[in-house]
Short mmCIF file of C-alpha atoms in Angstrom, two decimals:
data_model
loop_
_atom_site.label_atom_id
_atom_site.label_comp_id
_atom_site.label_asym_id
_atom_site.label_seq_id
_atom_site.Cartn_x
_atom_site.Cartn_y
_atom_site.Cartn_z
CA MET Y 893 75.40 73.28 81.02
CA GLU Y 894 78.17 74.18 83.47
CA ARG Y 895 80.14 77.25 82.56
CA GLU Y 896 83.85 76.95 81.87
CA THR Y 897 86.33 77.50 84.68
CA VAL Y 898 88.49 80.55 84.13
CA LEU Y 899 90.50 80.43 87.39
CA GLU Y 900 91.38 77.58 89.61
CA ALA Y 901 93.54 77.41 92.76
CA LYS Y 902 94.55 73.89 93.85
CA GLY Y 903 96.17 72.93 97.18
CA ILE Y 904 97.47 76.43 98.01
CA TYR Y 905 99.83 76.79 100.97
CA LYS Y 906 101.31 80.06 102.21
CA SER Y 907 103.23 80.76 105.45
CA PHE Y 908 104.76 83.84 107.00
CA PRO Y 909 107.16 83.82 109.95
CA GLY Y 910 105.28 82.15 112.79
CA VAL Y 911 101.95 82.07 110.85
CA LYS Y 912 100.46 79.52 108.45
CA ALA Y 913 98.15 81.76 106.43
CA LEU Y 914 96.79 79.20 103.91
CA SER Y 915 96.66 75.45 104.16
CA ASP Y 916 95.50 73.31 101.22
CA VAL Y 917 93.11 75.96 99.90
CA THR Y 918 91.05 75.22 96.85
CA PHE Y 919 88.94 77.71 94.88
CA ASP Y 920 87.59 78.03 91.38
CA LEU Y 921 85.87 80.79 89.33
CA ARG Y 922 83.69 80.25 86.35
CA LYS Y 923 83.11 82.46 83.32
CA GLY Y 924 80.54 85.18 83.82
CA GLU Y 925 79.86 84.53 87.52
CA VAL Y 926 80.18 86.41 90.78
CA HIS Y 927 81.82 84.12 93.33
CA VAL Y 928 81.59 85.44 96.85
CA LEU Y 929 84.54 84.74 99.20
CA LEU Y 930 83.67 84.82 102.90
CA GLY Y 931 85.62 84.45 106.08
CA GLU Y 932 86.43 86.21 109.34
CA ASN Y 933 89.36 88.68 109.44
CA GLY Y 934 92.44 86.49 109.39
CA ALA Y 935 90.76 83.61 107.56
CA GLY Y 936 93.07 83.93 104.58
CA LYS Y 937 90.93 85.79 102.08
CA SER Y 938 93.34 88.63 101.49
CA THR Y 939 96.32 86.29 101.29
CA LEU Y 940 94.61 84.19 98.58
CA MET Y 941 93.62 87.29 96.64
CA LYS Y 942 97.16 88.67 96.84
CA ILE Y 943 98.53 85.38 95.53
CA ILE Y 944 96.12 85.50 92.61
CA SER Y 945 96.90 89.15 91.88
CA GLY Y 946 100.72 88.58 92.07
CA LEU Y 947 101.61 90.39 95.32
CA TYR Y 948 102.51 87.17 97.09
CA SER Y 949 104.13 83.98 95.73
CA ILE Y 950 102.87 80.46 96.44
CA ASP Y 951 104.74 78.18 98.83
CA GLU Y 952 102.93 75.09 97.48
CA GLY Y 953 100.07 74.46 95.11
CA GLU Y 954 99.03 75.42 91.59
CA LEU Y 955 97.04 78.16 89.85
CA TYR Y 956 95.34 77.64 86.46
CA VAL Y 957 93.91 80.45 84.27
CA ASN Y 958 91.72 79.43 81.39
CA GLY Y 959 92.84 75.84 81.86
CA GLN Y 960 96.57 76.61 81.61
CA ARG Y 961 99.06 76.45 84.44
CA ALA Y 962 99.81 79.96 85.51
CA ARG Y 963 103.07 81.16 87.07
CA ILE Y 964 102.25 84.45 88.73
CA HIS Y 965 105.32 86.00 90.25
CA ASN Y 966 104.28 89.70 90.28
CA THR Y 967 101.35 92.02 89.45
CA MET Y 968 102.50 92.31 85.83
CA ASP Y 969 102.07 88.59 85.40
CA SER Y 970 98.53 88.71 86.68
CA GLN Y 971 97.60 91.69 84.56
CA LYS Y 972 98.90 89.88 81.41
CA LEU Y 973 96.54 87.04 82.33
CA GLY Y 974 93.57 89.46 82.53
CA ILE Y 975 93.35 89.64 86.33
CA ALA Y 976 92.74 92.92 88.17
CA ILE Y 977 92.00 93.67 91.82
CA ILE Y 978 90.13 96.66 93.20
CA TYR Y 979 90.95 97.28 96.80
CA GLN Y 980 88.95 99.21 99.44
CA GLU Y 981 91.67 101.88 99.37
CA PHE Y 982 91.84 102.99 95.78
CA SER Y 983 95.09 103.33 93.84
CA LEU Y 984 94.12 106.50 91.98
CA ILE Y 985 96.13 109.67 91.88
CA PRO Y 986 93.94 112.49 93.22
CA HIS Y 987 95.15 115.56 91.33
CA ILE Y 988 95.10 114.27 87.72
CA SER Y 989 92.18 113.61 85.46
CA VAL Y 990 90.02 110.49 85.32
CA ALA Y 991 91.32 109.69 81.78
CA ARG Y 992 95.00 109.96 82.90
CA ASN Y 993 94.27 107.70 85.83
CA ILE Y 994 92.63 105.09 83.65
CA PHE Y 995 95.56 104.92 81.24
CA LEU Y 996 98.40 105.85 83.61
CA ASN Y 997 101.76 104.59 82.14
CA ARG Y 998 99.80 103.08 79.25
CA GLU Y 999 98.72 106.37 77.52
CA PRO Y 1000 98.04 106.10 73.78
CA ARG Y 1001 100.82 107.85 71.81
CA THR Y 1002 100.99 109.85 68.57
CA LYS Y 1003 103.45 108.97 65.86
CA ASN Y 1004 105.96 111.33 67.30
CA GLY Y 1005 105.69 109.82 70.79
CA ASN Y 1006 103.51 112.40 72.50
CA ILE Y 1007 100.50 111.47 74.56
CA ASP Y 1008 97.43 111.31 72.25
CA ARG Y 1009 95.08 113.17 74.63
CA THR Y 1010 92.21 113.12 72.22
CA LYS Y 1011 92.26 109.36 71.81
CA MET Y 1012 92.90 108.89 75.56
CA ARG Y 1013 89.81 110.96 76.47
CA SER Y 1014 87.73 109.21 73.80
CA GLU Y 1015 88.66 105.73 74.99
CA ALA Y 1016 88.13 106.72 78.66
CA ARG Y 1017 84.70 108.09 77.76
CA LYS Y 1018 83.79 104.78 76.04
CA LEU Y 1019 84.91 102.74 79.04
CA LEU Y 1020 82.95 104.92 81.51
CA SER Y 1021 79.90 104.77 79.32
CA SER Y 1022 80.12 100.96 79.08
CA ILE Y 1023 79.59 100.69 82.81
CA ASN Y 1024 77.08 103.54 83.05
CA ALA Y 1025 79.41 105.61 85.18
CA ASP Y 1026 78.24 109.15 85.72
CA VAL Y 1027 81.79 110.55 85.57
CA SER Y 1028 83.47 112.95 83.22
CA GLU Y 1029 86.77 111.77 81.82
CA ASP Y 1030 88.17 115.27 82.40
CA ALA Y 1031 87.22 115.51 86.11
CA LEU Y 1032 89.98 115.47 88.69
CA VAL Y 1033 89.77 112.32 90.84
CA CYS Y 1034 90.00 114.42 94.08
CA ASP Y 1035 86.67 116.02 93.12
CA LEU Y 1036 84.85 112.69 92.86
CA GLY Y 1037 82.85 110.87 95.50
CA VAL Y 1038 83.79 107.34 96.67
CA ALA Y 1039 81.29 105.62 94.41
CA GLN Y 1040 82.53 107.56 91.35
CA GLN Y 1041 86.15 106.77 92.17
CA GLN Y 1042 85.19 103.07 92.34
CA MET Y 1043 83.75 103.27 88.85
CA VAL Y 1044 86.99 104.78 87.69
CA GLU Y 1045 88.87 101.85 89.18
CA VAL Y 1046 86.55 99.42 87.32
CA ALA Y 1047 87.10 101.33 84.04
CA LYS Y 1048 90.83 101.24 84.64
CA ALA Y 1049 90.74 97.50 85.10
CA LEU Y 1050 88.67 97.02 81.98
CA SER Y 1051 91.15 99.21 80.03
CA GLN Y 1052 93.74 96.53 80.83
CA ASN Y 1053 91.52 93.87 79.23
CA ALA Y 1054 90.78 92.35 82.59
CA ARG Y 1055 88.33 89.45 82.44
CA ILE Y 1056 88.76 88.44 86.07
CA LEU Y 1057 87.94 91.14 88.65
CA ILE Y 1058 88.54 90.91 92.34
CA LEU Y 1059 86.35 93.26 94.31
CA ASP Y 1060 87.44 93.81 97.95
CA GLU Y 1061 84.68 95.15 100.17
CA PRO Y 1062 83.25 97.26 97.33
CA THR Y 1063 80.17 98.50 99.24
CA ALA Y 1064 81.84 99.34 102.57
CA THR Y 1065 81.42 103.12 102.23
CA LEU Y 1066 78.59 103.36 99.76
CA SER Y 1067 74.99 104.51 100.30
CA GLU Y 1068 72.08 102.23 99.40
CA ARG Y 1069 71.54 104.13 96.15
CA GLU Y 1070 75.21 103.81 95.24
CA ILE Y 1071 75.19 100.12 96.10
CA ASP Y 1072 72.25 99.57 93.74
CA LYS Y 1073 74.09 101.32 90.93
CA LEU Y 1074 77.30 99.29 91.65
CA PHE Y 1075 75.25 95.99 91.56
CA SER Y 1076 73.76 97.08 88.25
CA THR Y 1077 77.26 97.52 86.88
CA ILE Y 1078 78.41 94.16 88.27
CA ARG Y 1079 75.46 92.36 86.68
CA SER Y 1080 76.18 94.05 83.36
CA LEU Y 1081 79.86 93.00 83.50
CA ARG Y 1082 78.77 89.43 84.44
CA ASP Y 1083 76.38 89.29 81.51
CA GLY Y 1084 79.34 90.41 79.35
CA GLY Y 1085 81.38 87.39 80.46
CA VAL Y 1086 83.53 89.09 83.11
CA SER Y 1087 84.16 86.83 86.10
CA MET Y 1088 84.35 88.36 89.59
CA ILE Y 1089 85.53 87.37 93.02
CA TYR Y 1090 83.52 89.37 95.57
CA ILE Y 1091 84.73 89.82 99.15
CA SER Y 1092 82.30 91.34 101.70
CA HIS Y 1093 81.44 91.29 105.38
CA ARG Y 1094 77.89 92.50 104.61
CA LEU Y 1095 76.09 89.19 104.52
CA GLN Y 1096 72.72 90.74 103.77
CA GLU Y 1097 73.89 91.78 100.26
CA ILE Y 1098 75.67 88.67 99.02
CA LYS Y 1099 72.53 86.84 97.88
CA GLN Y 1100 71.56 89.91 95.84
CA ILE Y 1101 74.70 89.82 93.75
CA GLY Y 1102 76.49 86.43 94.11
CA ASP Y 1103 76.14 83.12 92.23
CA ARG Y 1104 78.35 80.86 94.40
CA VAL Y 1105 80.11 81.28 97.72
CA THR Y 1106 83.28 79.81 99.21
CA VAL Y 1107 84.02 80.06 102.92
CA LEU Y 1108 87.55 80.12 104.41
CA ARG Y 1109 88.29 79.64 108.10
CA ASP Y 1110 91.70 79.58 109.65
CA GLY Y 1111 93.43 79.49 106.32
CA MET Y 1112 91.47 76.48 104.99
CA THR Y 1113 88.57 76.01 102.63
CA VAL Y 1114 85.47 75.07 104.56
CA GLY Y 1115 83.16 74.63 101.61
CA THR Y 1116 81.65 76.00 98.33
CA HIS Y 1117 77.88 76.31 97.73
CA ASP Y 1118 75.42 77.79 95.24
CA LEU Y 1119 73.95 80.81 97.02
CA THR Y 1120 70.47 79.63 96.17
CA ASP Y 1121 71.06 76.41 98.15
CA VAL Y 1122 72.42 77.81 101.45
CA GLU Y 1123 71.04 79.98 104.26
CA LEU Y 1124 72.97 82.90 105.76
CA ASP Y 1125 72.88 81.31 109.22
CA GLU Y 1126 74.65 78.29 107.75
CA LEU Y 1127 77.31 80.43 106.14
CA ILE Y 1128 77.90 82.29 109.45
CA SER Y 1129 78.35 78.99 111.22
CA MET Y 1130 80.86 77.87 108.59
CA MET Y 1131 82.79 81.09 108.99
CA VAL Y 1132 83.08 81.08 112.74
CA GLY Y 1133 82.94 77.39 113.53
CA ARG Y 1134 80.06 77.91 115.90
CA LYS Y 1135 76.47 79.07 115.87
CA ILE Y 1136 75.81 82.83 115.99
CA THR Y 1137 72.45 83.49 117.51
CA GLY Y 1138 71.60 86.77 115.73
CA ARG Y 1139 69.28 87.70 118.54
CA ARG Y 1140 68.97 91.20 120.10
CA ALA Y 1141 71.91 91.94 122.35
CA ARG Y 1142 69.75 94.23 124.47
CA LEU Y 1143 67.69 91.62 126.25
CA GLU Y 1144 67.21 94.05 129.10
CA ASN Y 1145 66.91 97.84 128.94
CA THR Y 1146 69.30 99.11 131.62
CA ALA Y 1147 68.58 102.82 131.09
CA THR Y 1148 67.96 104.94 134.19
CA ASP Y 1149 66.13 108.29 134.41
CA GLN Y 1150 69.36 110.25 134.64
CA MET Y 1151 70.38 112.13 131.50
CA ALA Y 1152 74.03 111.45 130.58
CA LEU Y 1153 74.40 113.30 127.29
CA GLU Y 1154 72.16 115.90 125.67
CA ALA Y 1155 72.53 117.78 122.37
CA ILE Y 1156 69.83 120.49 122.31
CA HIS Y 1157 68.71 122.35 119.18
CA ILE Y 1158 72.08 122.00 117.41
CA GLN Y 1159 72.25 124.23 114.31
CA SER Y 1160 75.26 124.19 112.02
CA GLY Y 1161 75.05 125.99 108.64
CA LYS Y 1162 73.38 123.83 106.02
CA VAL Y 1163 74.46 120.60 107.63
CA LEU Y 1164 72.49 120.32 110.94
CA HIS Y 1165 69.02 121.80 111.47
CA ASN Y 1166 67.75 122.18 115.04
CA VAL Y 1167 68.94 118.68 116.08
CA SER Y 1168 68.16 117.37 119.58
CA VAL Y 1169 69.12 113.96 120.85
CA ASN Y 1170 69.78 112.54 124.32
CA VAL Y 1171 71.17 109.43 125.98
CA ARG Y 1172 70.39 108.29 129.50
CA LYS Y 1173 72.76 106.56 131.85
CA GLY Y 1174 72.94 102.81 131.02
CA GLU Y 1175 71.32 103.33 127.61
CA ILE Y 1176 72.35 102.54 123.99
CA VAL Y 1177 70.93 104.96 121.50
CA ALA Y 1178 71.52 104.62 117.74
CA ILE Y 1179 71.44 107.24 115.04
CA ALA Y 1180 70.29 105.79 111.71
CA GLY Y 1181 70.00 107.38 108.30
CA LEU Y 1182 71.39 107.39 104.78
CA VAL Y 1183 75.01 108.39 104.02
CA GLY Y 1184 75.06 112.21 103.92
CA ALA Y 1185 72.17 112.58 106.39
CA GLY Y 1186 74.41 114.45 108.87
CA ARG Y 1187 75.02 111.70 111.43
CA THR Y 1188 78.88 111.90 111.60
CA GLU Y 1189 78.62 115.72 111.47
CA LEU Y 1190 76.36 115.62 114.55
CA MET Y 1191 78.82 113.42 116.41
CA HIS Y 1192 81.66 115.79 115.55
CA ALA Y 1193 79.57 118.76 116.77
CA ILE Y 1194 78.76 117.04 120.03
CA PHE Y 1195 82.41 116.08 120.62
CA GLY Y 1196 83.68 119.54 119.68
CA ILE Y 1197 85.58 118.60 116.59
CA ASP Y 1198 83.41 120.88 114.50
CA LYS Y 1199 81.90 124.14 115.78
CA PHE Y 1200 78.17 124.73 115.58
CA ASP Y 1201 76.21 128.02 115.19
CA SER Y 1202 73.72 127.56 118.05
CA GLY Y 1203 72.41 125.04 120.52
CA GLU Y 1204 74.12 123.43 123.49
CA VAL Y 1205 75.66 120.19 124.72
CA ARG Y 1206 75.13 118.91 128.27
CA VAL Y 1207 77.00 116.16 130.04
CA MET Y 1208 75.36 114.71 133.20
CA GLY Y 1209 73.16 117.86 133.26
CA LYS Y 1210 76.04 120.32 133.05
CA LYS Y 1211 76.32 122.60 130.06
CA ILE Y 1212 79.66 122.34 128.22
CA ASN Y 1213 80.77 125.82 127.15
CA LYS Y 1214 82.24 125.86 123.64
CA PRO Y 1215 82.68 122.05 123.31
CA SER Y 1216 86.10 120.86 122.26
CA PRO Y 1217 87.65 117.40 122.29
CA SER Y 1218 89.76 118.19 125.32
CA ARG Y 1219 86.74 119.58 127.29
CA MET Y 1220 84.60 116.57 126.30
CA ILE Y 1221 87.35 114.15 127.36
CA ARG Y 1222 87.67 115.87 130.72
CA SER Y 1223 83.88 115.53 131.06
CA GLY Y 1224 84.09 111.79 130.56
CA VAL Y 1225 83.12 111.53 126.86
CA GLY Y 1226 85.08 109.36 124.28
CA LEU Y 1227 84.67 109.13 120.52
CA LEU Y 1228 85.41 106.00 118.52
CA PRO Y 1229 85.67 107.43 114.96
CA GLU Y 1230 84.32 105.97 111.72
CA SER Y 1231 87.84 105.51 110.39
CA ARG Y 1232 89.75 103.91 113.28
CA LYS Y 1233 93.01 103.57 111.19
CA GLU Y 1234 93.12 107.23 110.21
CA CYS Y 1235 91.64 108.92 113.26
CA GLY Y 1236 91.53 106.46 116.17
CA LEU Y 1237 94.89 104.67 116.17
CA SER Y 1238 98.57 105.08 115.52
CA LEU Y 1239 99.23 101.97 113.50
CA ILE Y 1240 103.01 102.05 113.84
CA LEU Y 1241 102.89 102.18 117.66
CA PRO Y 1242 102.39 99.15 119.96
CA ILE Y 1243 99.17 98.27 121.63
CA PHE Y 1244 100.10 99.64 125.04
CA GLN Y 1245 101.00 103.08 123.72
CA ASN Y 1246 97.72 103.32 121.74
CA ILE Y 1247 95.73 102.36 124.83
CA SER Y 1248 97.39 104.99 127.06
CA MET Y 1249 97.67 107.89 124.56
CA ALA Y 1250 94.45 109.65 125.68
CA ALA Y 1251 95.21 109.15 129.37
CA LEU Y 1252 98.87 109.99 129.73
CA GLY Y 1253 98.07 112.23 132.69
CA ARG Y 1254 96.81 109.21 134.58
CA MET Y 1255 99.95 107.31 133.69
CA ALA Y 1256 102.36 109.87 135.01
CA SER Y 1257 103.95 110.50 138.37
CA ALA Y 1258 105.21 114.03 139.08
CA GLY Y 1259 104.99 114.74 135.37
CA VAL Y 1260 107.03 111.64 134.37
CA LEU Y 1261 105.33 108.81 132.43
CA ASN Y 1262 105.22 105.68 134.56
CA LEU Y 1263 105.95 102.88 132.07
CA LEU Y 1264 105.01 100.14 134.55
CA ARG Y 1265 101.63 101.76 135.19
CA GLU Y 1266 101.06 102.28 131.41
CA LYS Y 1267 101.84 98.63 130.63
CA ARG Y 1268 99.77 97.34 133.52
CA ALA Y 1269 96.73 99.29 132.31
CA ALA Y 1270 97.24 97.88 128.85
CA ARG Y 1271 97.49 94.28 130.06
CA ASP Y 1272 94.27 94.75 132.09
CA SER Y 1273 92.49 96.14 128.94
CA VAL Y 1274 93.75 93.29 126.73
CA LYS Y 1275 92.42 90.80 129.24
CA GLU Y 1276 89.10 92.59 129.86
CA LEU Y 1277 88.27 93.08 126.19
CA ASN Y 1278 89.78 89.75 125.00
CA ILE Y 1279 92.09 91.41 122.49
CA ALA Y 1280 93.77 88.63 120.50
CA THR Y 1281 97.50 89.43 120.50
CA PRO Y 1282 100.76 87.79 121.45
CA GLY Y 1283 101.56 90.72 123.69
CA ILE Y 1284 101.00 94.44 124.44
CA GLY Y 1285 104.12 95.24 122.43
CA GLN Y 1286 102.47 94.12 119.15
CA LEU Y 1287 102.15 96.89 116.61
CA VAL Y 1288 98.50 97.82 116.09
CA MET Y 1289 98.89 97.57 112.31
CA ASN Y 1290 99.32 93.78 112.74
CA LEU Y 1291 95.95 93.30 114.43
CA SER Y 1292 92.66 92.32 112.72
CA GLY Y 1293 89.97 95.01 112.31
CA GLY Y 1294 87.98 93.67 115.30
CA ASN Y 1295 90.95 93.71 117.59
CA GLN Y 1296 91.95 97.19 116.41
CA GLN Y 1297 88.45 98.44 117.31
CA LYS Y 1298 88.86 96.88 120.76
CA VAL Y 1299 92.16 98.82 121.17
CA VAL Y 1300 90.28 102.09 120.36
CA LEU Y 1301 87.65 101.13 122.93
CA ALA Y 1302 90.36 100.30 125.46
CA LYS Y 1303 91.92 103.74 124.97
CA TRP Y 1304 88.66 105.44 126.02
CA LEU Y 1305 87.93 103.12 128.89
CA THR Y 1306 91.42 103.87 130.18
CA THR Y 1307 90.38 107.56 130.37
CA GLN Y 1308 87.46 106.41 132.55
CA SER Y 1309 84.98 107.72 129.97
CA ARG Y 1310 81.38 107.08 131.06
CA ILE Y 1311 79.82 108.23 127.77
CA LEU Y 1312 81.03 106.60 124.50
CA ILE Y 1313 80.19 107.77 120.99
CA PHE Y 1314 80.65 104.98 118.41
CA ASP Y 1315 80.67 106.02 114.75
CA GLU Y 1316 80.19 102.81 112.64
CA PRO Y 1317 81.45 100.51 115.37
CA THR Y 1318 81.71 97.35 113.21
CA ARG Y 1319 82.65 98.63 109.76
CA GLY Y 1320 85.10 96.21 108.11
CA ILE Y 1321 84.80 93.75 111.04
CA ASP Y 1322 83.86 90.10 110.50
CA VAL Y 1323 80.74 88.52 111.87
CA GLY Y 1324 82.46 86.73 114.84
CA ALA Y 1325 84.17 89.94 116.02
CA ARG Y 1326 80.91 91.85 115.57
CA GLU Y 1327 79.19 89.63 118.10
CA GLU Y 1328 82.06 90.25 120.53
CA ILE Y 1329 81.75 94.00 120.05
CA TYR Y 1330 77.98 93.83 120.63
CA GLN Y 1331 78.50 91.80 123.85
CA ILE Y 1332 81.02 94.38 125.07
CA MET Y 1333 78.68 97.26 124.31
CA ASN Y 1334 75.84 95.49 126.09
CA ARG Y 1335 78.01 94.83 129.13
CA LEU Y 1336 79.18 98.48 129.28
CA ALA Y 1337 75.61 99.72 129.25
CA SER Y 1338 74.64 97.25 131.93
CA GLU Y 1339 77.52 98.71 134.04
CA GLY Y 1340 76.07 102.21 133.68
CA GLU Y 1341 77.97 103.46 130.58
CA SER Y 1342 75.97 105.47 128.05
CA LEU Y 1343 76.50 104.74 124.33
CA LEU Y 1344 75.56 106.83 121.35
CA VAL Y 1345 75.97 104.82 118.13
CA VAL Y 1346 75.99 105.85 114.47
CA SER Y 1347 75.42 102.83 112.24
CA SER Y 1348 74.48 102.33 108.55
CA ASP Y 1349 73.84 98.62 109.29
CA LEU Y 1350 70.09 98.41 110.15
CA PRO Y 1351 70.23 94.85 111.51
CA GLU Y 1352 73.02 96.08 113.82
CA VAL Y 1353 70.87 99.06 114.95
CA LEU Y 1354 67.98 96.71 115.88
CA THR Y 1355 70.40 94.30 117.59
CA ILE Y 1356 72.12 96.71 119.94
CA ALA Y 1357 69.96 99.84 120.52
CA ASP Y 1358 67.29 100.71 123.07
CA ARG Y 1359 66.13 103.76 121.09
CA VAL Y 1360 66.71 104.92 117.50
CA TYR Y 1361 66.82 108.41 116.14
CA VAL Y 1362 66.46 108.60 112.33
CA MET Y 1363 68.20 111.47 110.47
CA ARG Y 1364 67.43 112.82 107.04
CA MET Y 1365 68.98 115.89 105.39
CA GLY Y 1366 70.43 117.17 108.67
CA SER Y 1367 67.30 116.77 110.79
CA ILE Y 1368 65.90 114.29 113.20
CA VAL Y 1369 62.75 112.88 111.55
CA ALA Y 1370 61.81 110.12 114.00
CA GLU Y 1371 62.49 108.68 117.43
CA LEU Y 1372 61.69 104.99 117.70
CA ASP Y 1373 61.77 102.14 120.20
CA ALA Y 1374 64.32 99.70 118.82
CA GLY Y 1375 62.41 96.70 120.15
CA GLU Y 1376 59.22 97.69 118.40
CA THR Y 1377 60.37 99.14 115.09
CA SER Y 1378 61.59 97.45 111.85
CA GLN Y 1379 64.21 97.99 109.16
CA GLU Y 1380 61.38 98.92 106.76
CA GLU Y 1381 60.08 101.67 109.13
CA ILE Y 1382 63.57 103.06 109.61
CA ILE Y 1383 64.25 103.14 105.89
CA SER Y 1384 60.86 104.72 105.24
CA TYR Y 1385 61.73 107.68 107.56
CA ALA Y 1386 65.33 107.90 106.28
CA THR Y 1387 64.21 108.18 102.64
CA GLY Y 1388 61.29 110.62 103.24
CA GLY Y 1389 58.57 107.99 102.97
CA ARG Y 1390 57.03 109.11 106.28
CA GLY Y 1391 56.52 112.47 107.95
CA ALA Y 1392 59.57 114.59 108.43
CA ASN Y 1393 58.67 116.07 111.80
CA GLU Y 1394 57.99 113.08 114.06
CA ALA Y 1395 60.68 114.08 116.51
CA GLY Y 1396 63.38 116.57 117.13
#
């Protein structure tokens, strides 16, 4: 027996100045199901979700909730209909308690109008317990981890009697253990009759948690399938309109014998323990491991962002005394950070200024910035990296995630960096843009660049790398040939299933 439909979008159109975001989109959600929504960045997923949640209005089309025509003009309208959305960037207030966040502006009151803190804490505790959240209602949100904050967002939605939840990239920053716990919560909510729209770029997880899938491309509905009836390769082809090979990008190892970057016996408090890694000229080396293993901390130590207690860093055989970002940049090293929006870009500046910001000395004549030179370099980068934009004056905030990542890369190539450190190079990037990034990385290595890559995506590690170091608890526990290892072997080392002293 087919479950009842709780949400239906029919013939949805939405345009912005110069852009048709949605064109005749159809979508439906059944009671007690997880319906996955897939599509490349710019496919229209976020626009559709913002229409359903009341942030955008419809140009044409109709929405139905529980069989009734719904007129959603703002977020209050959607909340009254039992719809809640949980974004990647949470809407919690850091320095107040979990209970206050859950009931913010809806606090239970005593007869004389004061906040009934006892009842508020009790209700918050019940909600958190119902989703098996290991969170105290009295804790400050700023003291919680990402996974715990996500659970608070879920509890907040349920406190509003939400029966339709929209989850936007819920696993983007979670460890495998945290993902398992989130999936357990999602299954429990589904069994309780809550309906969920699940947006993710991590294709390997959608069959674990989803019931049906709808694919959008270029603002249009491509198709809807039961996830048991469709293969991931087919979904990828639907998303990008072409076949993605999925084969190893590193068809040829271009590494030479020359050492480009060496970190030797790096020791940093309780975070890094006698860590040694190296990258040869023309080589791509990946650092794998669980969240919290010390991978980003190692990259920060190498680049000089964080100081370390002992050990040394060498670039092209030369020791870098007291590494700092400025010294590393002068030595030809660039860092593409994990959070490109917070640490790699100025979103309110145009593309050409972002590309030149780390190489202003090269753009100046007699100490004066040469605007023509700056713009010429940006145009060359846009062409070389195939950055999709109407022009170099476009604000970076208006680009897709994949194109923003290309701008960060262009910035470092403009400094003539020969060693590039990538921290989670494709996080939040759709499958089509991922393949482009892989092709660029492969080309750079073939041209003699050296790449050190941190990635939590094991298929990505095996796709792009020549060698793989595995980290666990601040130490290197294995060094593997990427062409001969497997995801299972990497996970085994990362979780302590194999010996802890294989390398390093």
